[in-house]
Amino acid sequence: LSKEAARFFYSKLYSPEGAAALEYARGRGMPKSTLTTFGVGYAPNTWDSLVKAMKAKGYTEQELKDSGLVTVSQKNGNIFDRFRDRLMFPIIDVRGNVIAFGGRVIKKDSEAAKYLNSPETLIFNKRKNLFGLNLAKKTKHPYFILVEGNIDVVALHQYGFDNAVASLGTSLTEEQAALLSKYTEQVVLIYDGDNA
């Protein structure tokens, strides 16, 4: 289901409704090659585009709920897309499986949270995963660079730092440190300078 959702988001980035998101990505210096490497996509600004597309592929409402891709209405129990009008970054595990998503708002005046990640599910535990590790594990550099955000990872990879990874909305966890230690003995932390 997550892989199908990633394909859906990717196709939407290059559709007419994804034009503003594609312009935003290009404005952030992301060429098509980078967008393709990271599988970047777009979640349309609708309530049920993903729900309809996944149901058309035969997925059930329960599967959609279990995936973390939808939110359930408190009022009537209906499901709707969790991610709307966001640049979408698939979170891919070290084996190459799409396990979750990170979405970034594209409008400067948006009151929504800047970043929204998938909730924890049966296949996704943010404490045990790192964004970009599926690519960084192939680096020739003797160290990894750990940053906060998905876009930071993408930018570093574009400039030759293919050893960059990001924690997923968490401070560095023991599980992430253990995961990193499988691939390197040295990690350079480049976190934002804010209080958090």
Short mmCIF file of C-alpha atoms in Angstrom, two decimals:
data_model
loop_
_atom_site.label_atom_id
_atom_site.label_comp_id
_atom_site.label_asym_id
_atom_site.label_seq_id
_atom_site.Cartn_x
_atom_site.Cartn_y
_atom_site.Cartn_z
CA LEU A 1 0.00 0.00 0.00
CA SER A 2 2.76 2.49 0.90
CA LYS A 3 4.56 1.77 -2.38
CA GLU A 4 1.33 2.38 -4.32
CA ALA A 5 0.79 5.62 -2.39
CA ALA A 6 4.34 6.72 -3.26
CA ARG A 7 3.61 6.11 -6.95
CA PHE A 8 0.36 8.09 -6.63
CA PHE A 9 2.12 11.07 -4.99
CA TYR A 10 4.97 10.95 -7.54
CA SER A 11 2.53 11.03 -10.47
CA LYS A 12 0.65 13.96 -8.93
CA LEU A 13 3.81 16.07 -8.74
CA TYR A 14 3.96 16.04 -12.55
CA SER A 15 0.24 16.57 -13.08
CA PRO A 16 -1.40 20.01 -13.51
CA GLU A 17 -2.53 20.01 -9.86
CA GLY A 18 1.08 19.52 -8.77
CA ALA A 19 2.42 22.55 -10.68
CA ALA A 20 2.85 24.76 -7.59
CA ALA A 21 4.58 21.94 -5.68
CA LEU A 22 6.93 21.26 -8.59
CA GLU A 23 7.73 24.97 -8.81
CA TYR A 24 8.39 25.02 -5.04
CA ALA A 25 10.73 22.01 -5.33
CA ARG A 26 12.60 23.57 -8.22
CA GLY A 27 12.80 26.84 -6.28
CA ARG A 28 14.50 24.88 -3.51
CA GLY A 29 17.07 23.74 -6.08
CA MET A 30 15.77 20.22 -6.69
CA PRO A 31 16.19 19.09 -10.30
CA LYS A 32 14.12 16.23 -11.73
CA SER A 33 16.99 13.78 -11.17
CA THR A 34 16.95 14.51 -7.43
CA LEU A 35 13.16 14.34 -7.23
CA THR A 36 13.33 10.95 -8.94
CA THR A 37 16.15 9.62 -6.74
CA PHE A 38 14.19 10.44 -3.59
CA GLY A 39 10.78 9.61 -5.08
CA VAL A 40 9.44 13.05 -4.13
CA GLY A 41 5.76 13.56 -4.87
CA TYR A 42 2.78 15.75 -4.16
CA ALA A 43 -0.33 15.19 -2.03
CA PRO A 44 -3.18 17.05 -3.77
CA ASN A 45 -5.14 19.71 -1.93
CA THR A 46 -8.25 17.53 -1.67
CA TRP A 47 -9.86 15.49 1.07
CA ASP A 48 -9.98 12.13 -0.66
CA SER A 49 -7.78 11.86 -3.78
CA LEU A 50 -5.53 9.23 -2.21
CA VAL A 51 -8.45 7.39 -0.58
CA LYS A 52 -10.24 7.10 -3.94
CA ALA A 53 -7.08 6.03 -5.80
CA MET A 54 -6.18 3.34 -3.25
CA LYS A 55 -9.76 2.03 -3.04
CA ALA A 56 -9.76 1.78 -6.84
CA LYS A 57 -6.71 -0.48 -6.49
CA GLY A 58 -8.63 -2.73 -4.11
CA TYR A 59 -7.39 -1.56 -0.72
CA THR A 60 -9.90 -1.55 2.13
CA GLU A 61 -10.67 1.26 4.57
CA GLN A 62 -9.08 -0.80 7.34
CA GLU A 63 -5.86 -1.19 5.34
CA LEU A 64 -5.82 2.56 4.74
CA LYS A 65 -6.31 3.23 8.46
CA ASP A 66 -3.55 0.77 9.37
CA SER A 67 -1.17 2.45 6.90
CA GLY A 68 -1.36 5.88 8.59
CA LEU A 69 -2.22 7.50 5.25
CA VAL A 70 -5.69 8.55 6.34
CA THR A 71 -7.33 10.27 9.27
CA VAL A 72 -10.67 9.20 10.71
CA SER A 73 -13.32 11.88 11.26
CA GLN A 74 -14.34 12.23 14.92
CA LYS A 75 -17.86 13.24 13.84
CA ASN A 76 -18.92 10.47 11.49
CA GLY A 77 -16.06 7.96 11.25
CA ASN A 78 -15.38 8.75 7.58
CA ILE A 79 -11.78 8.59 6.42
CA PHE A 80 -9.92 11.33 4.58
CA ASP A 81 -6.39 11.92 3.29
CA ARG A 82 -3.91 12.69 6.07
CA PHE A 83 -1.60 14.60 3.74
CA ARG A 84 -3.01 17.51 1.71
CA ASP A 85 -1.19 20.12 -0.38
CA ARG A 86 2.26 18.95 0.66
CA LEU A 87 5.51 17.99 -1.01
CA MET A 88 5.81 14.31 -0.14
CA PHE A 89 8.99 12.45 0.79
CA PRO A 90 8.71 8.66 0.99
CA ILE A 91 10.54 7.24 3.98
CA ILE A 92 12.30 4.13 2.73
CA ASP A 93 13.90 1.53 4.97
CA VAL A 94 17.36 0.03 4.38
CA ARG A 95 15.82 -2.83 2.39
CA GLY A 96 14.18 -0.39 -0.04
CA ASN A 97 10.59 -0.63 1.23
CA VAL A 98 8.43 2.49 1.50
CA ILE A 99 7.34 2.46 5.16
CA ALA A 100 6.01 5.99 5.74
CA PHE A 101 5.96 9.58 4.46
CA GLY A 102 7.05 13.04 5.43
CA GLY A 103 5.08 15.94 3.98
CA ARG A 104 6.19 19.58 3.82
CA VAL A 105 3.82 22.50 3.29
CA ILE A 106 4.53 24.48 0.15
CA LYS A 107 2.64 27.69 0.92
CA LYS A 108 4.51 30.27 3.02
CA ASP A 109 1.32 31.61 4.62
CA SER A 110 0.00 28.20 5.62
CA GLU A 111 -1.08 27.81 9.23
CA ALA A 112 -0.54 24.05 9.06
CA ALA A 113 2.50 22.44 10.64
CA LYS A 114 5.54 22.89 8.41
CA TYR A 115 6.29 19.16 8.46
CA LEU A 116 3.89 16.28 8.96
CA ASN A 117 5.13 12.71 9.25
CA SER A 118 3.21 9.49 9.10
CA PRO A 119 2.10 8.22 12.50
CA GLU A 120 3.68 5.09 13.86
CA THR A 121 2.29 1.92 12.31
CA LEU A 122 3.06 -1.79 12.25
CA ILE A 123 5.82 -1.12 9.70
CA PHE A 124 7.01 2.34 10.80
CA ASN A 125 8.67 3.31 14.06
CA LYS A 126 10.34 6.70 13.75
CA ARG A 127 12.74 5.94 16.61
CA LYS A 128 14.18 3.03 14.61
CA ASN A 129 14.55 4.61 11.16
CA LEU A 130 16.43 7.39 9.41
CA PHE A 131 15.43 9.28 6.29
CA GLY A 132 17.89 8.71 3.45
CA LEU A 133 19.70 5.73 4.97
CA ASN A 134 18.67 3.56 2.03
CA LEU A 135 20.87 5.81 -0.15
CA ALA A 136 23.56 6.86 2.35
CA LYS A 137 24.48 3.27 3.20
CA LYS A 138 26.21 3.10 -0.22
CA THR A 139 28.48 6.11 0.42
CA LYS A 140 32.25 5.99 0.09
CA HIS A 141 32.63 8.66 2.80
CA PRO A 142 34.01 7.32 6.11
CA TYR A 143 31.34 9.16 8.14
CA PHE A 144 27.63 10.06 8.04
CA ILE A 145 26.08 13.51 8.40
CA LEU A 146 22.96 13.59 10.58
CA VAL A 147 20.55 16.50 10.01
CA GLU A 148 16.99 17.30 11.10
CA GLY A 149 14.97 17.60 7.93
CA ASN A 150 14.25 15.68 4.75
CA ILE A 151 14.99 18.70 2.56
CA ASP A 152 18.37 19.09 4.30
CA VAL A 153 19.22 15.51 3.30
CA VAL A 154 18.12 16.09 -0.29
CA ALA A 155 20.19 19.30 -0.54
CA LEU A 156 23.31 17.65 0.87
CA HIS A 157 23.00 14.69 -1.50
CA GLN A 158 22.75 17.13 -4.44
CA TYR A 159 26.08 18.67 -3.45
CA GLY A 160 27.89 15.35 -3.20
CA PHE A 161 27.28 14.53 0.45
CA ASP A 162 25.59 11.21 -0.25
CA ASN A 163 26.26 10.27 3.37
CA ALA A 164 23.51 12.53 4.81
CA VAL A 165 20.55 11.15 6.77
CA ALA A 166 17.86 12.73 8.96
CA SER A 167 16.18 11.74 12.17
CA LEU A 168 12.42 11.60 11.71
CA GLY A 169 10.98 14.30 13.92
CA THR A 170 12.88 13.01 16.91
CA SER A 171 16.11 13.82 18.65
CA LEU A 172 18.71 11.15 18.03
CA THR A 173 17.51 7.90 19.63
CA GLU A 174 19.49 4.93 20.87
CA GLU A 175 17.87 2.81 18.15
CA GLN A 176 18.96 5.28 15.45
CA ALA A 177 22.49 5.37 16.86
CA ALA A 178 22.60 1.56 16.77
CA LEU A 179 21.36 1.60 13.19
CA LEU A 180 24.02 4.14 12.19
CA SER A 181 26.73 2.07 13.85
CA LYS A 182 26.06 -0.74 11.36
CA TYR A 183 27.27 1.51 8.54
CA THR A 184 29.78 3.92 10.07
CA GLU A 185 31.84 4.63 13.17
CA GLN A 186 31.66 8.42 12.84
CA VAL A 187 28.63 10.72 12.66
CA VAL A 188 28.70 14.50 12.24
CA LEU A 189 25.60 16.15 13.74
CA ILE A 190 24.29 19.26 11.95
CA TYR A 191 21.09 20.14 13.78
CA ASP A 192 19.39 23.53 13.74
CA GLY A 193 20.62 26.01 16.34
CA ASP A 194 17.23 26.47 18.00
CA ASN A 195 16.37 25.53 21.60
CA ALA A 196 14.79 22.23 20.60
#
